Amino acid sequence: ETGVTQTPRHLVMGMTNKKSLKCEQHLGHNAMYWYKQSAKKPLELMFVYNFKEQTENNSVPSRFSPECPNSSHLFLHLHTLQPEDSALYLCASSLAGGRNEQFFGPGTRLTVL
Amino acid sequence: AQRVTQPEKLLSVFKGAPVELKCNYSYSGSPELFWYVQYSRQRLQLLLRHISRESIKGFTADLNKGETSFHLKKPFAQEEDSAMYYCALRLSDGNQFYFGTGTSLTVIP
């Protein structure tokens, strides 16, 4: 699959579990983003990486831990989540610089029991 | 505080009728505004951005700094325009993006 891919597409986990979300882009981009989309709330930017360096962290709880090993891959490590963390998590990528279009992945639907 | 406001969660228009999706923003700097669209079972994708001043699929949007608005307009709606539309704001001082809550547009045949 070309573009931005995310795995898994669906994830159900307990509050004591540790899991990771993966994002991969094949577009030659050098900026990657994690967003959270909850019901009835705006899409919320969580983290931004430019050239593998984290440049934004929007007061996200430490139970969410991002990792960007290279400019093509982005992970979101999850541990001791809460039920209110259940949401759609979207990954996006772009060329660095805000004037460049963001390309979104299909998202991972996360349910925390 | 909400940076981007889309007052209409649901909007229905008849095919061939004009459509306007409202977006207001709150930012005192130089904003960059975008409209993203999500068709059924597809991923979020860029529709247009204000700096391009382009018309995409018949849609246009003009940035009105006085009214802090970036409304999306199309003179004649088509059935294939039915989708979820999100207005987004990028701050000029970094990589911060803010999205509105979205407007679900339904074009009635």
Coordinates of N, CA and C in Angstrom, one line a residue:
Chain A
E1 N 0.8 -1.2 0.0 CA 0.0 0.0 0.0 C 0.9 1.2 0.0
T2 N 0.5 2.2 -0.8 CA 1.3 3.4 -0.9 C 0.7 4.4 0.1
G3 N 1.4 5.6 0.2 CA 0.9 6.6 1.1 C 1.2 6.4 2.5
V4 N 0.3 6.7 3.4 CA 0.5 6.5 4.8 C -0.3 5.3 5.3
T5 N 0.4 4.4 5.9 CA -0.3 3.2 6.4 C -0.2 3.2 7.9
Q6 N -1.2 2.6 8.6 CA -1.3 2.5 10.0 C -1.7 1.1 10.4
T7 N -1.0 0.5 11.4 CA -1.3 -0.8 11.9 C -1.3 -0.7 13.4
P8 N -2.2 -1.5 14.1 CA -3.3 -2.2 13.5 C -4.4 -1.2 13.2
R9 N -5.4 -1.6 12.5 CA -6.6 -0.7 12.2 C -7.5 -0.7 13.3
H10 N -7.6 -1.7 14.1 CA -8.4 -1.8 15.3 C -7.6 -2.4 16.5
L11 N -7.8 -1.9 17.7 CA -7.1 -2.4 18.8 C -8.0 -2.3 20.0
V12 N -8.2 -3.4 20.7 CA -8.9 -3.4 22.0 C -7.9 -3.8 23.1
M13 N -7.8 -3.0 24.1 CA -6.8 -3.3 25.2 C -7.4 -3.0 26.5
G14 N -6.8 -3.7 27.5 CA -7.2 -3.4 28.9 C -6.3 -2.3 29.4
M15 N -6.7 -1.7 30.6 CA -6.0 -0.6 31.2 C -4.6 -0.9 31.6
T16 N -4.3 -2.2 31.8 CA -3.0 -2.6 32.3 C -2.1 -3.1 31.1
N17 N -2.6 -3.1 29.9 CA -1.8 -3.6 28.8 C -0.8 -2.5 28.3
K18 N 0.2 -3.0 27.6 CA 1.1 -2.2 26.8 C 1.0 -2.5 25.3
K19 N 0.7 -1.6 24.5 CA 0.6 -1.8 23.1 C 1.3 -0.7 22.3
S20 N 1.5 -0.9 21.0 CA 2.0 0.2 20.2 C 1.3 0.3 18.9
L21 N 1.1 1.6 18.5 CA 0.5 1.8 17.2 C 1.7 2.2 16.2
K22 N 1.6 1.7 15.0 CA 2.6 2.0 14.0 C 2.1 2.8 12.9
C23 N 2.9 3.7 12.4 CA 2.6 4.5 11.2 C 3.8 4.4 10.3
E24 N 3.6 4.3 9.0 CA 4.6 4.2 8.0 C 4.2 5.1 6.8
Q25 N 5.1 5.9 6.3 CA 4.8 6.6 5.1 C 5.9 6.3 4.0
H26 N 5.4 6.3 2.8 CA 6.2 6.0 1.6 C 6.2 7.1 0.7
L27 N 6.1 8.3 1.2 CA 6.0 9.5 0.4 C 7.2 10.4 0.4
G28 N 8.3 9.9 1.0 CA 9.5 10.8 1.1 C 9.4 12.0 2.0
H29 N 8.4 12.0 2.9 CA 8.2 13.1 3.8 C 9.2 13.1 4.9
N30 N 9.3 14.2 5.6 CA 10.2 14.3 6.7 C 9.6 14.9 8.0
A31 N 8.3 15.0 7.9 CA 7.5 15.4 9.1 C 6.4 14.4 9.3
M32 N 6.2 14.1 10.6 CA 5.1 13.1 10.9 C 4.4 13.6 12.1
Y33 N 3.1 13.2 12.2 CA 2.2 13.8 13.2 C 1.3 12.6 13.8
W34 N 1.0 12.8 15.1 CA -0.1 11.9 15.7 C -1.2 12.9 16.1
Y35 N -2.4 12.4 15.7 CA -3.7 13.1 16.1 C -4.6 12.2 16.8
K36 N -5.4 12.7 17.7 CA -6.4 12.0 18.3 C -7.8 12.5 17.9
Q37 N -8.7 11.6 17.5 CA -10.0 12.1 17.1 C -11.1 11.3 18.0
S38 N -11.6 12.1 18.9 CA -12.7 11.6 19.8 C -14.0 12.0 19.3
A39 N -15.0 11.3 19.7 CA -16.4 11.6 19.3 C -16.7 13.0 19.8
K40 N -17.3 13.8 18.9 CA -17.9 15.1 19.2 C -16.8 16.1 19.6
K41 N -15.5 15.8 19.4 CA -14.4 16.7 19.7 C -13.6 17.0 18.4
P42 N -12.9 18.1 18.4 CA -12.1 18.4 17.2 C -10.9 17.4 17.2
L43 N -10.4 17.2 16.0 CA -9.2 16.5 15.8 C -8.1 17.2 16.6
E44 N -7.4 16.4 17.5 CA -6.4 17.1 18.4 C -5.0 16.6 18.0
L45 N -4.1 17.6 17.7 CA -2.7 17.3 17.4 C -2.0 16.9 18.7
M46 N -1.4 15.7 18.7 CA -0.7 15.2 19.9 C 0.8 15.5 19.8
F47 N 1.4 15.0 18.8 CA 2.9 15.1 18.6 C 3.3 15.4 17.2
V48 N 4.4 16.1 17.1 CA 4.9 16.4 15.8 C 6.4 16.1 15.8
Y49 N 6.9 15.4 14.7 CA 8.3 15.2 14.5 C 8.7 15.8 13.2
N50 N 9.8 16.5 13.2 CA 10.4 17.1 12.0 C 11.8 16.5 12.0
F51 N 12.1 15.8 10.9 CA 13.5 15.2 10.7 C 13.8 14.4 11.9
K52 N 12.9 13.6 12.4 CA 13.0 12.6 13.5 C 13.1 13.3 14.9
E53 N 13.1 14.6 14.9 CA 13.1 15.3 16.2 C 11.7 15.8 16.6
Q54 N 11.4 15.5 17.8 CA 10.0 15.9 18.3 C 10.0 17.4 18.5
T55 N 9.1 18.1 17.8 CA 9.0 19.5 17.9 C 7.8 20.0 18.7
E56 N 6.8 19.2 18.8 CA 5.6 19.6 19.5 C 5.1 18.5 20.4
N57 N 4.7 18.8 21.6 CA 4.1 17.8 22.5 C 3.0 18.6 23.2
N58 N 1.8 18.4 22.7 CA 0.7 19.2 23.2 C 0.1 18.7 24.5
S59 N 0.9 18.8 25.5 CA 0.4 18.4 26.9 C -0.3 17.1 26.9
V60 N 0.3 16.1 26.2 CA -0.2 14.8 26.2 C 0.2 14.0 27.4
P61 N -0.7 13.3 28.0 CA -0.2 12.5 29.2 C 0.9 11.5 28.9
S62 N 1.7 11.2 29.9 CA 2.9 10.4 29.7 C 2.6 9.0 29.4
R63 N 1.3 8.6 29.5 CA 1.0 7.2 29.2 C 1.0 7.0 27.6
F64 N 1.1 8.1 26.9 CA 1.3 8.1 25.5 C 2.8 8.4 25.2
S65 N 3.5 7.6 24.5 CA 4.9 7.8 24.3 C 5.3 7.6 22.9
P66 N 5.6 8.7 22.1 CA 5.9 8.6 20.7 C 7.4 8.2 20.5
E67 N 7.6 7.6 19.3 CA 8.9 7.2 18.9 C 9.0 7.4 17.4
C68 N 10.1 8.0 17.0 CA 10.3 8.2 15.5 C 11.7 7.8 15.2
P69 N 11.9 6.5 14.9 CA 13.3 6.0 14.6 C 13.9 6.5 13.3
N70 N 13.0 6.8 12.4 CA 13.5 7.4 11.1 C 12.3 8.2 10.5
S71 N 12.6 8.9 9.4 CA 11.6 9.8 8.9 C 10.4 9.0 8.2
S72 N 10.5 7.7 8.1 CA 9.4 6.9 7.5 C 8.5 6.3 8.5
H73 N 9.0 6.2 9.7 CA 8.2 5.4 10.7 C 8.0 6.2 12.0
L74 N 6.8 6.0 12.5 CA 6.4 6.7 13.7 C 5.6 5.7 14.5
F75 N 5.9 5.7 15.8 CA 5.2 4.8 16.7 C 4.5 5.6 17.8
L76 N 3.5 5.0 18.4 CA 2.8 5.6 19.6 C 2.7 4.4 20.6
H77 N 3.5 4.5 21.6 CA 3.5 3.4 22.6 C 2.5 3.8 23.7
L78 N 1.7 2.8 24.0 CA 0.6 3.0 24.9 C 0.8 2.1 26.2
H79 N 0.6 2.7 27.4 CA 0.6 1.9 28.6 C -0.3 2.5 29.6
T80 N -0.9 1.7 30.4 CA -1.9 2.1 31.5 C -2.8 3.2 31.0
L81 N -3.5 2.9 29.9 CA -4.5 3.8 29.4 C -5.7 3.8 30.2
Q82 N -6.5 4.8 29.9 CA -7.8 5.0 30.6 C -9.0 4.8 29.5
P83 N -10.1 4.4 30.0 CA -11.2 4.3 29.0 C -11.5 5.6 28.2
E84 N -11.2 6.7 28.7 CA -11.4 8.0 28.0 C -10.4 8.2 26.9
D85 N -9.4 7.3 26.8 CA -8.4 7.4 25.7 C -8.9 6.7 24.5
S86 N -10.0 6.0 24.6 CA -10.6 5.3 23.4 C -10.9 6.4 22.4
A87 N -10.4 6.2 21.2 CA -10.6 7.2 20.1 C -10.0 6.6 18.8
L88 N -10.1 7.4 17.8 CA -9.4 7.1 16.5 C -8.1 7.9 16.5
Y89 N -7.0 7.2 16.3 CA -5.7 7.8 16.3 C -5.2 7.8 14.9
L90 N -5.0 9.1 14.4 CA -4.6 9.3 13.0 C -3.1 9.7 13.0
C91 N -2.5 9.2 12.0 CA -1.1 9.6 11.7 C -1.1 10.4 10.4
A92 N -0.3 11.3 10.3 CA -0.1 12.1 9.1 C 1.3 12.4 8.8
S93 N 1.6 12.7 7.6 CA 3.0 13.1 7.2 C 3.0 14.2 6.2
S94 N 4.1 14.9 6.1 CA 4.2 16.0 5.1 C 5.7 16.3 5.0
L95 N 6.0 17.1 4.0 CA 7.3 17.7 3.9 C 7.4 18.7 5.0
A96 N 8.5 18.9 5.6 CA 8.6 19.8 6.7 C 8.3 21.2 6.3
G97 N 7.6 22.0 7.1 CA 7.2 23.3 6.8 C 5.7 23.3 6.6
G98 N 5.0 24.2 7.3 CA 3.6 24.1 7.5 C 2.8 24.3 6.2
R99 N 3.4 24.9 5.2 CA 2.7 25.2 3.9 C 2.5 23.9 3.1
N100 N 3.1 22.8 3.6 CA 3.0 21.6 2.8 C 1.8 20.8 3.3
E101 N 1.1 20.2 2.4 CA -0.1 19.4 2.7 C 0.3 18.2 3.6
Q102 N -0.6 17.9 4.5 CA -0.5 16.7 5.3 C -1.3 15.6 4.6
F103 N -0.7 14.4 4.6 CA -1.4 13.2 4.1 C -1.7 12.3 5.3
F104 N -2.9 11.9 5.4 CA -3.4 11.2 6.5 C -3.4 9.7 6.3
G105 N -3.2 8.9 7.3 CA -3.4 7.5 7.3 C -4.9 7.2 7.6
P106 N -5.2 5.9 7.5 CA -6.6 5.5 7.7 C -7.0 5.5 9.2
G107 N -6.0 5.5 10.1 CA -6.4 5.6 11.5 C -6.4 4.2 12.2
T108 N -6.2 4.2 13.5 CA -6.3 3.1 14.3 C -7.4 3.3 15.3
R109 N -8.5 2.5 15.3 CA -9.6 2.6 16.2 C -9.2 1.9 17.5
L110 N -9.0 2.7 18.6 CA -8.6 2.1 19.9 C -9.7 2.1 20.9
T111 N -9.9 1.0 21.5 CA -10.9 0.9 22.6 C -10.2 0.4 23.8
V112 N -10.3 1.1 24.9 CA -9.7 0.8 26.1 C -10.8 0.3 27.1
L113 N -10.7 -0.9 27.6 CA -11.7 -1.5 28.4 C -11.4 -1.3 29.9
Chain B
A1 N -9.3 27.3 24.7 CA -10.3 28.0 23.9 C -10.2 27.4 22.5
Q2 N -11.4 27.2 21.9 CA -11.5 26.6 20.6 C -10.8 27.6 19.6
R3 N -9.9 27.1 18.8 CA -9.2 27.9 17.8 C -10.1 28.0 16.5
V4 N -10.7 26.9 16.2 CA -11.5 26.8 14.9 C -12.9 26.4 15.3
T5 N -13.8 27.1 14.8 CA -15.2 26.8 15.1 C -16.0 26.5 13.8
Q6 N -16.6 25.4 13.7 CA -17.6 25.1 12.6 C -18.9 25.0 13.3
P7 N -19.8 26.0 13.1 CA -21.0 26.0 13.9 C -22.0 24.9 13.5
E8 N -21.9 24.4 12.3 CA -22.9 23.5 11.8 C -22.4 22.0 11.9
K9 N -23.0 21.2 12.6 CA -22.5 19.8 12.7 C -23.1 19.0 11.5
L10 N -24.3 19.4 11.1 CA -25.0 18.7 10.0 C -25.5 19.8 9.0
L11 N -25.4 19.5 7.7 CA -25.9 20.5 6.8 C -26.4 19.6 5.6
S12 N -27.7 19.9 5.2 CA -28.3 19.2 4.1 C -28.8 20.2 3.1
V13 N -28.4 20.0 1.8 CA -28.9 20.8 0.7 C -29.3 19.9 -0.4
F14 N -30.1 20.5 -1.3 CA -30.6 19.7 -2.5 C -29.5 19.9 -3.6
K15 N -29.5 18.8 -4.4 CA -28.6 18.9 -5.5 C -28.9 20.1 -6.4
G16 N -27.8 20.8 -6.8 CA -27.9 22.0 -7.6 C -28.1 23.2 -6.8
A17 N -28.3 23.1 -5.5 CA -28.4 24.3 -4.7 C -27.0 24.8 -4.2
P18 N -26.9 26.1 -3.9 CA -25.6 26.5 -3.4 C -25.4 26.0 -2.0
V19 N -24.1 25.8 -1.6 CA -23.8 25.4 -0.3 C -22.7 26.2 0.3
E20 N -22.8 26.5 1.6 CA -21.7 27.2 2.3 C -21.5 26.5 3.6
L21 N -20.3 26.1 3.9 CA -19.9 25.6 5.1 C -19.1 26.6 5.9
K22 N -19.5 26.9 7.1 CA -18.9 28.0 7.8 C -17.7 27.6 8.7
C23 N -16.8 28.5 8.7 CA -15.6 28.3 9.5 C -15.1 29.6 10.1
N24 N -15.0 29.7 11.4 CA -14.4 30.9 12.0 C -13.2 30.5 12.8
Y25 N -12.2 31.3 12.9 CA -11.0 31.0 13.6 C -10.6 32.1 14.6
S26 N -9.8 31.7 15.5 CA -9.3 32.7 16.5 C -7.8 32.6 16.6
Y27 N -7.2 33.7 16.0 CA -5.7 33.8 16.0 C -5.4 35.2 15.5
S28 N -4.5 35.8 16.3 CA -4.1 37.2 16.0 C -2.9 37.3 15.0
G29 N -2.2 36.2 14.8 CA -1.1 36.2 13.8 C -1.6 36.0 12.4
S30 N -0.6 35.6 11.6 CA -0.9 35.4 10.2 C -1.4 33.9 10.0
P31 N -2.6 33.7 9.8 CA -3.1 32.3 9.8 C -2.9 31.6 8.4
E32 N -2.8 30.3 8.5 CA -2.9 29.5 7.3 C -4.1 28.7 7.4
L33 N -5.1 28.7 6.5 CA -6.3 28.0 6.7 C -6.4 27.0 5.6
F34 N -7.0 25.8 6.0 CA -7.2 24.7 5.1 C -8.6 24.2 5.2
W35 N -9.1 23.5 4.2 CA -10.3 22.7 4.3 C -9.9 21.3 3.9
Y36 N -10.2 20.3 4.8 CA -10.0 18.9 4.6 C -11.4 18.3 4.4
V37 N -11.4 17.2 3.6 CA -12.6 16.5 3.4 C -12.4 15.0 3.6
Q38 N -13.4 14.3 4.1 CA -13.4 12.9 4.3 C -14.7 12.3 3.8
Y39 N -14.5 11.6 2.6 CA -15.6 10.9 2.0 C -15.8 9.6 2.7
S40 N -17.0 9.0 2.5 CA -17.3 7.8 3.2 C -16.3 6.7 2.9
R41 N -15.8 6.1 4.0 CA -14.9 5.0 4.0 C -13.5 5.4 3.3
Q42 N -13.2 6.7 3.3 CA -11.9 7.1 2.8 C -11.2 7.9 3.9
R43 N -10.0 8.1 3.7 CA -9.2 8.9 4.7 C -9.3 10.4 4.5
L44 N -9.0 11.1 5.5 CA -9.0 12.5 5.5 C -8.0 13.0 4.4
Q45 N -8.4 14.0 3.6 CA -7.6 14.5 2.6 C -7.8 16.0 2.4
L46 N -6.7 16.7 1.9 CA -6.8 18.1 1.7 C -7.7 18.4 0.6
L47 N -8.6 19.4 0.8 CA -9.5 19.9 -0.3 C -8.8 21.1 -0.9
L48 N -8.6 22.1 -0.1 CA -8.0 23.3 -0.6 C -7.4 24.1 0.6
R49 N -6.5 25.1 0.2 CA -5.8 25.9 1.2 C -5.9 27.3 0.8
H50 N -5.9 28.3 1.7 CA -6.2 29.6 1.3 C -5.1 30.3 0.5
I51 N -3.8 29.8 0.8 CA -2.7 30.5 0.1 C -2.7 30.2 -1.4
S52 N -3.4 29.1 -1.8 CA -3.4 28.7 -3.2 C -4.5 29.5 -4.0
R53 N -5.5 29.9 -3.3 CA -6.6 30.7 -3.9 C -7.1 29.9 -5.1
E54 N -7.3 28.6 -4.9 CA -7.7 27.7 -6.0 C -9.1 27.3 -5.8
S55 N -9.7 26.7 -6.9 CA -11.0 26.1 -6.9 C -10.8 24.6 -7.1
I56 N -11.3 23.9 -6.1 CA -11.1 22.4 -6.3 C -12.5 21.8 -6.2
K57 N -12.8 21.0 -7.2 CA -14.1 20.4 -7.4 C -15.3 21.4 -7.2
G58 N -15.0 22.6 -7.7 CA -16.0 23.6 -7.7 C -16.1 24.4 -6.4
F59 N -15.3 24.0 -5.4 CA -15.3 24.6 -4.1 C -14.3 25.8 -4.1
T60 N -14.7 26.9 -3.4 CA -13.8 27.9 -3.2 C -13.9 28.4 -1.7
A61 N -12.9 29.0 -1.2 CA -12.9 29.5 0.2 C -12.1 30.8 0.2
D62 N -12.6 31.8 0.7 CA -11.9 33.1 0.8 C -11.6 33.4 2.3
L63 N -10.3 33.8 2.6 CA -10.0 34.1 3.9 C -10.4 35.6 4.2
N64 N -11.2 35.8 5.2 CA -11.7 37.1 5.5 C -11.1 37.4 6.9
K65 N -10.0 38.2 6.9 CA -9.3 38.4 8.2 C -10.1 39.3 9.1
G66 N -10.9 40.2 8.5 CA -11.7 41.1 9.3 C -12.8 40.3 10.1
E67 N -13.4 39.3 9.5 CA -14.4 38.5 10.1 C -13.8 37.2 10.7
T68 N -12.5 37.0 10.5 CA -11.8 35.8 10.9 C -12.6 34.6 10.5
S69 N -12.9 34.6 9.2 CA -13.7 33.5 8.6 C -13.0 32.9 7.4
F70 N -13.3 31.7 7.1 CA -12.8 30.9 6.0 C -13.9 30.0 5.5
H71 N -15.0 30.5 5.1 CA -16.1 29.7 4.7 C -15.9 29.0 3.3
L72 N -16.4 27.8 3.3 CA -16.3 27.0 2.0 C -17.6 27.1 1.2
K73 N -17.4 27.4 -0.1 CA -18.6 27.6 -0.9 C -18.6 26.8 -2.2
K74 N -19.8 26.5 -2.6 CA -19.9 25.9 -3.9 C -21.3 26.3 -4.5
P75 N -21.3 26.8 -5.7 CA -22.5 27.4 -6.2 C -23.6 26.3 -6.5
F76 N -23.2 25.1 -6.9 CA -24.2 24.1 -7.3 C -23.7 22.7 -6.7
A77 N -24.3 22.3 -5.6 CA -23.9 21.1 -4.9 C -24.2 19.9 -5.8
Q78 N -23.3 18.9 -5.7 CA -23.5 17.6 -6.3 C -23.6 16.5 -5.3
E79 N -24.2 15.4 -5.7 CA -24.4 14.3 -4.7 C -23.0 13.8 -4.2
E80 N -22.0 13.8 -5.1 CA -20.7 13.3 -4.7 C -20.0 14.2 -3.7
D81 N -20.6 15.4 -3.4 CA -20.0 16.3 -2.4 C -20.4 15.9 -1.0
S82 N -21.3 14.9 -0.8 CA -21.7 14.5 0.5 C -20.4 13.9 1.2
A83 N -20.1 14.4 2.3 CA -18.9 14.1 3.0 C -18.8 14.8 4.3
M84 N -17.7 14.6 5.1 CA -17.4 15.3 6.3 C -16.3 16.3 5.9
Y85 N -16.6 17.6 6.3 CA -15.6 18.7 6.0 C -15.0 19.3 7.3
Y86 N -13.7 19.4 7.3 CA -13.0 19.9 8.4 C -12.3 21.2 8.0
C87 N -12.4 22.2 8.8 CA -11.6 23.4 8.6 C -10.4 23.3 9.5
A88 N -9.3 23.7 9.1 CA -8.0 23.6 9.9 C -7.2 24.9 9.8
L89 N -6.6 25.2 10.9 CA -5.8 26.4 11.1 C -4.3 26.0 11.4
R90 N -3.4 26.5 10.7 CA -2.0 26.4 11.1 C -1.5 27.7 11.6
L91 N -0.8 27.7 12.8 CA -0.3 28.9 13.3 C 1.0 29.2 12.6
S92 N 1.3 30.5 12.5 CA 2.5 30.9 11.7 C 3.8 30.7 12.4
D93 N 3.7 30.4 13.7 CA 5.0 30.3 14.5 C 5.4 28.9 14.8
G94 N 4.9 27.9 14.1 CA 5.3 26.6 14.4 C 4.6 25.5 13.6
N95 N 4.5 24.4 14.2 CA 3.8 23.3 13.5 C 2.5 23.0 14.1
Q96 N 1.9 23.9 14.8 CA 0.6 23.7 15.5 C -0.5 23.7 14.5
F97 N -1.3 22.7 14.4 CA -2.5 22.6 13.6 C -3.7 22.5 14.5
Y98 N -4.8 23.2 14.2 CA -6.0 23.1 14.9 C -7.1 22.8 13.9
F99 N -7.9 21.8 14.3 CA -9.1 21.4 13.4 C -10.4 21.8 14.1
G100 N -11.4 22.1 13.3 CA -12.7 22.2 13.8 C -13.4 20.9 14.0
T101 N -14.6 20.9 14.5 CA -15.3 19.6 14.8 C -15.9 19.0 13.6
G102 N -15.9 19.7 12.5 CA -16.3 19.1 11.3 C -17.8 19.4 11.0
T103 N -18.2 19.4 9.7 CA -19.5 19.6 9.3 C -19.8 18.4 8.3
S104 N -20.9 17.7 8.6 CA -21.3 16.6 7.8 C -22.3 17.1 6.7
L105 N -21.9 17.1 5.5 CA -22.7 17.6 4.4 C -23.4 16.5 3.7
T106 N -24.7 16.6 3.5 CA -25.5 15.7 2.8 C -26.2 16.4 1.6
V107 N -25.9 15.9 0.4 CA -26.6 16.5 -0.8 C -27.7 15.6 -1.2
I108 N -28.9 16.1 -1.1 CA -30.1 15.3 -1.4 C -30.4 15.3 -2.9
P109 N -30.6 14.1 -3.5 CA -30.8 14.1 -4.9 C -32.1 14.7 -5.3

